[in-house]
Short mmCIF file of C-alpha atoms and ligand atoms in Angstrom, two decimals:
data_model
loop_
_atom_site.label_atom_id
_atom_site.label_comp_id
_atom_site.label_asym_id
_atom_site.label_seq_id
_atom_site.Cartn_x
_atom_site.Cartn_y
_atom_site.Cartn_z
CA MET A 61 17.17 -6.95 7.70
CA GLN A 62 19.11 -8.69 4.91
CA GLN A 63 17.11 -11.87 5.52
CA LEU A 64 13.89 -9.90 5.24
CA LEU A 65 14.99 -8.22 2.02
CA ALA A 66 16.49 -11.21 0.17
CA PRO A 67 13.12 -12.56 -1.12
CA ILE A 68 12.00 -9.01 -2.00
CA HIS A 69 15.12 -8.42 -4.08
CA GLY A 70 14.64 -11.79 -5.76
CA PHE A 71 11.05 -10.92 -6.60
CA LEU A 72 11.64 -7.42 -7.99
CA ARG A 73 13.22 -7.13 -11.44
CA CYS A 74 15.26 -4.01 -10.68
CA GLU A 75 16.63 -2.02 -7.80
CA THR A 76 15.47 1.54 -7.13
CA PRO A 77 17.84 3.73 -9.19
CA GLN A 78 20.19 6.08 -7.32
CA THR A 79 18.74 9.01 -9.32
CA TRP A 80 15.44 8.51 -7.45
CA ILE A 81 17.21 8.27 -4.09
CA ASP A 82 19.09 11.50 -4.80
CA ILE A 83 15.81 13.38 -5.28
CA ALA A 84 13.97 11.62 -2.44
CA ARG A 85 16.65 12.41 0.16
CA ALA A 86 16.71 16.13 -0.68
CA GLU A 87 15.24 18.42 1.98
CA SER A 88 13.07 20.04 -0.71
CA SER A 89 11.32 16.69 -1.38
CA LEU A 90 10.45 15.90 2.24
CA GLU A 91 6.97 17.43 2.19
CA GLU A 92 5.92 15.59 -0.96
CA LEU A 93 7.57 12.38 0.19
CA LEU A 94 5.61 12.33 3.45
CA ILE A 95 2.28 13.44 2.03
CA ASP A 96 2.50 10.92 -0.80
CA HIS A 97 3.61 8.22 1.62
CA CYS A 98 0.58 9.01 3.76
CA ASN A 99 -1.68 8.69 0.71
CA CYS A 100 -0.05 5.39 -0.27
CA GLU A 101 -0.90 3.92 3.14
CA LEU A 102 -4.54 4.90 2.70
CA LYS A 103 -4.59 3.53 -0.86
CA ALA A 104 -3.07 0.25 0.35
CA ALA A 105 -5.86 -0.10 2.93
CA GLN A 106 -8.52 0.85 0.39
CA THR A 107 -7.28 -1.68 -2.16
CA ALA A 108 -7.48 -4.51 0.38
CA MET A 109 -10.91 -3.27 1.47
CA PHE A 110 -12.12 -3.30 -2.10
CA LEU A 111 -10.97 -6.91 -2.57
CA LEU A 112 -12.63 -8.02 0.67
CA ARG A 113 -15.90 -6.29 -0.22
CA ARG A 114 -15.91 -7.49 -3.81
CA TYR A 115 -15.09 -11.14 -3.07
CA ALA A 116 -14.86 -12.24 0.53
CA LEU A 117 -17.40 -10.48 2.74
CA SER A 118 -21.17 -10.53 3.09
CA GLN A 119 -22.83 -7.29 1.98
CA ASP A 120 -23.48 -6.19 5.55
CA SER A 121 -19.90 -6.81 6.59
CA GLY A 122 -18.71 -4.94 3.51
CA ARG A 123 -20.68 -1.94 4.74
CA SER A 124 -19.13 -2.16 8.22
CA LEU A 125 -15.73 -2.12 6.57
CA LEU A 126 -16.59 1.13 4.82
CA THR A 127 -17.55 2.68 8.14
CA TRP A 128 -14.11 1.74 9.46
CA ALA A 129 -12.42 3.59 6.59
CA LYS A 130 -14.62 6.68 6.80
CA PRO A 131 -12.58 8.84 9.23
CA TYR A 132 -9.39 8.24 7.20
CA GLU A 133 -11.11 9.03 3.91
CA GLU A 134 -12.78 12.14 5.31
CA PHE A 135 -9.46 13.36 6.61
CA VAL A 136 -7.91 13.03 3.17
CA TYR A 137 -10.83 14.04 0.95
CA LEU A 138 -12.57 16.78 2.94
CA LYS A 139 -11.01 20.22 3.01
CA ASP A 140 -11.77 21.16 6.67
CA ARG A 141 -9.44 18.55 8.19
CA ASN A 142 -7.99 18.88 11.65
CA ILE A 143 -4.90 16.80 12.30
CA GLU A 144 -5.11 17.11 16.12
CA GLN A 145 -8.74 16.02 16.20
CA PHE A 146 -8.11 13.17 13.80
CA LEU A 147 -5.21 11.74 15.78
CA ALA A 148 -7.06 12.13 19.09
CA ARG A 149 -10.26 10.40 17.92
CA ASP A 150 -11.66 7.32 19.61
CA VAL A 151 -11.02 4.12 17.60
CA LYS A 152 -12.81 0.79 17.93
CA LYS A 153 -11.23 -1.31 15.18
CA ASN A 154 -11.26 -4.66 16.96
CA GLU A 155 -14.98 -4.80 17.63
CA LEU A 156 -15.62 -4.61 13.94
CA ILE A 157 -13.20 -7.38 13.02
CA ALA A 158 -14.87 -9.88 15.33
CA SER A 159 -18.26 -9.39 13.67
CA LEU A 160 -17.28 -9.79 10.00
CA GLN A 161 -19.21 -12.44 8.04
CA PRO A 162 -17.83 -14.20 4.93
CA ASN A 163 -19.46 -14.26 1.51
CA GLU A 164 -20.88 -17.81 1.40
CA HIS A 165 -20.49 -18.04 -2.37
CA PHE A 166 -16.74 -17.49 -2.46
CA LYS A 167 -14.72 -20.52 -1.48
CA PHE A 168 -11.58 -18.63 -0.47
CA ALA A 169 -13.41 -16.07 1.69
CA GLN A 170 -11.98 -17.44 4.94
CA ASP A 171 -8.47 -17.42 3.47
CA LEU A 172 -8.65 -13.79 2.40
CA ILE A 173 -10.29 -12.22 5.45
CA PRO A 174 -7.66 -12.62 8.23
CA PRO A 175 -4.52 -11.53 6.30
CA LEU A 176 -6.28 -8.66 4.54
CA ILE A 177 -7.93 -7.36 7.72
CA ARG A 178 -4.55 -7.42 9.41
CA LEU A 179 -3.05 -5.61 6.44
CA ILE A 180 -5.74 -2.90 6.53
CA LYS A 181 -5.22 -2.42 10.25
CA GLU A 182 -1.47 -2.03 9.74
CA GLU A 183 -1.83 0.37 6.81
CA PHE A 184 -4.16 2.59 8.83
CA HIS A 185 -1.65 2.52 11.66
CA HIS A 186 1.15 3.49 9.25
CA PHE A 187 -1.07 6.29 7.95
CA GLU A 188 -1.42 7.65 11.48
CA GLN A 189 2.31 7.27 12.11
CA VAL A 190 3.17 9.31 9.01
CA LEU A 191 0.67 11.98 10.09
CA GLU A 192 2.25 12.10 13.55
CA LEU A 193 5.65 12.69 11.97
CA MET A 194 4.20 15.40 9.76
CA ARG A 195 2.56 17.10 12.73
CA ALA A 196 5.84 17.06 14.67
CA ARG A 197 7.59 18.64 11.70
CA HIS A 198 4.83 21.22 11.08
CA ILE A 199 4.11 19.84 7.64
CA PRO A 200 0.42 20.38 6.93
CA TYR A 201 -1.47 17.75 5.01
CA ARG A 202 -2.58 18.93 1.56
CA ASN A 203 -4.02 17.15 -1.45
CA ILE A 204 -1.49 16.10 -4.03
CA ARG A 205 -2.07 14.15 -7.23
CA ALA A 206 -1.36 10.42 -7.11
CA GLY A 207 1.66 9.22 -9.12
CA ARG A 208 1.30 7.06 -12.24
CA TYR A 209 2.69 3.86 -10.66
CA ALA A 210 -0.32 2.08 -9.11
CA LYS A 211 -2.57 3.07 -11.98
CA GLY A 212 0.10 1.87 -14.40
CA MET A 213 0.26 -1.51 -12.68
CA MET A 214 -3.54 -1.84 -12.56
CA SER A 215 -3.79 -1.09 -16.29
CA HIS A 216 -2.22 -4.54 -16.97
CA VAL A 217 -4.84 -6.46 -14.97
CA THR A 218 -6.76 -8.85 -17.22
CA THR A 219 -10.38 -8.17 -18.18
CA HIS A 220 -11.25 -11.90 -17.89
CA GLU A 221 -13.48 -11.96 -14.83
CA LYS A 222 -12.16 -15.28 -13.49
CA ASP A 223 -8.55 -14.06 -13.37
CA ILE A 224 -9.02 -10.49 -12.14
CA LEU A 225 -8.56 -11.36 -8.46
CA ARG A 226 -5.34 -13.29 -9.19
CA ASP A 227 -3.90 -10.34 -11.12
CA LYS A 228 -4.89 -7.77 -8.51
CA LEU A 229 -3.27 -9.85 -5.79
CA ILE A 230 -0.05 -10.07 -7.84
CA VAL A 231 -0.13 -6.29 -8.37
CA GLY A 232 -0.60 -5.91 -4.61
CA ALA A 233 2.46 -8.09 -4.03
CA TYR A 234 4.57 -5.90 -6.34
CA ILE A 235 3.45 -2.63 -4.77
CA GLU A 236 4.19 -3.94 -1.27
CA ALA A 237 7.55 -5.40 -2.32
CA ARG A 238 8.63 -2.15 -3.99
CA SER A 239 7.58 -0.12 -0.95
CA CYS A 240 9.64 -2.40 1.25
CA GLU A 241 12.68 -2.14 -1.04
CA ARG A 242 12.42 1.67 -1.17
CA PHE A 243 12.02 2.08 2.60
CA ALA A 244 15.17 0.04 3.14
CA LYS A 245 17.17 1.78 0.43
CA LEU A 246 16.14 5.30 1.39
CA ALA A 247 16.41 4.93 5.19
CA PRO A 248 20.21 5.45 5.50
CA TYR A 249 19.95 8.79 3.66
CA LEU A 250 17.25 10.25 5.91
CA ASP A 251 17.50 11.89 9.32
CA ALA A 252 17.69 9.43 12.21
CA GLN A 253 14.02 9.63 13.25
CA LEU A 254 12.64 9.16 9.74
CA GLY A 255 15.24 6.52 8.87
CA LYS A 256 14.31 4.54 11.96
CA PHE A 257 10.61 4.82 11.14
CA TYR A 258 11.17 3.54 7.58
CA VAL A 259 13.15 0.56 8.86
CA SER A 260 10.34 -0.17 11.33
CA LEU A 261 7.92 -0.55 8.41
CA LEU A 262 9.93 -3.24 6.63
CA ARG A 263 8.62 -6.25 8.52
CA SER A 264 4.94 -5.60 7.91
CA GLU A 265 5.42 -4.55 4.29
CA ALA A 266 7.44 -7.72 3.62
CA ARG A 267 4.62 -9.79 5.12
CA HIS A 268 2.03 -7.94 3.00
CA TYR A 269 4.02 -8.88 -0.10
CA GLU A 270 4.16 -12.53 0.97
CA ASP A 271 0.47 -12.66 1.85
CA TYR A 272 -0.61 -11.18 -1.47
CA LEU A 273 1.61 -13.55 -3.41
CA SER A 274 0.45 -16.68 -1.62
CA LEU A 275 -3.20 -15.63 -1.92
CA ALA A 276 -2.69 -15.07 -5.67
CA GLN A 277 -1.46 -18.66 -6.01
CA LEU A 278 -4.24 -19.99 -3.77
CA VAL A 279 -7.09 -18.49 -5.80
CA SER A 280 -5.58 -19.53 -9.13
CA PRO A 281 -6.04 -23.10 -10.42
CA GLU A 282 -2.92 -22.74 -12.61
CA ASP A 283 0.67 -21.95 -11.71
CA ILE A 284 1.06 -18.17 -11.56
CA SER A 285 4.81 -17.86 -12.27
CA GLU A 286 4.34 -16.61 -15.83
CA ARG A 287 1.88 -13.99 -14.69
CA VAL A 288 4.21 -12.95 -11.88
CA ALA A 289 7.05 -12.57 -14.40
CA TYR A 290 4.79 -10.49 -16.66
CA PHE A 291 3.91 -8.06 -13.86
CA GLY A 292 7.54 -8.01 -12.72
CA GLU A 293 8.57 -6.70 -16.14
CA ARG A 294 5.83 -4.06 -16.21
CA GLU A 295 6.78 -2.96 -12.71
CA ALA A 296 10.47 -2.60 -13.58
CA GLU A 297 9.52 -0.55 -16.66
CA LEU A 298 7.58 1.89 -14.48
CA ILE A 299 10.48 2.19 -12.03
CA MET A 300 13.18 2.66 -14.68
CA ALA A 301 11.27 4.97 -17.06
CA ALA A 302 11.64 8.75 -16.88
CA ASP A 303 8.99 10.41 -14.74
CA ASP A 304 8.28 14.13 -14.61
CA GLU A 305 6.75 13.95 -11.13
CA PHE A 306 8.39 12.93 -7.87
CA ARG A 307 6.36 10.47 -5.80
CA PHE A 308 7.06 7.58 -3.45
CA HIS A 309 6.77 5.11 -6.37
CA SER A 310 7.90 7.39 -9.18
CA GLY A 311 10.35 6.42 -11.92
CA GLN A 312 13.66 8.09 -12.76
CA PRO A 313 13.54 11.85 -12.34
CA LEU A 314 13.79 13.73 -15.63
FE1 FE2 B 34 2.09 0.37 5.02
FE1 FE2 B 35 1.75 -2.65 3.16
#
């Protein structure tokens, strides 16, 4: 675990403050923690889907990708959701993956598709795992507002078309790295089942961080270290600043 976390801690500019842990571990936060975690998994899949559709896939394949996401999105966005039905549905993810066609006009299409498809698959699986835990604990899913973190990170993405993908990939790396750091830091304070689940997520989240970071360097003709440092500072500001709302990626509780 320490080996897995060493590069993450080197990448992030600050550690999650204990004030956040103290709120997150409280019994009264459990419902919001799990619902927001569930939403974060869907958002992570959607972000990767957006990048694939915008840059790497043919239009037809982009549409197939949307069909893949539909049951998850309907579960979250439609009011008449049924957790039992959703978890018992028939899934055919692998058939879709085999038939995806690259966008011929984007030279890194073949580099983006495999790691991002794998990431999407894993995020959807995590989404289902969180829902399973919620079902077992009789916590119903309900809509809650997203925190300010991801939006805050995205607000620093350049408007220069040629560098947007690089920046979004760096932002992806930070969000994944922070999630990984938080899972590890929070796990010992949670009940055994939840703690074990959070530790089980570390490996894939650490790989997502690595994949995003290496893709960011691949698509950029220049060295990205300065840009990485810039986003690292913005990210640490969001984590250390006072936040009036508790979320998985929120800042210091007021
Ligand atoms: Fe995940
Ligand atoms: Fe992830």
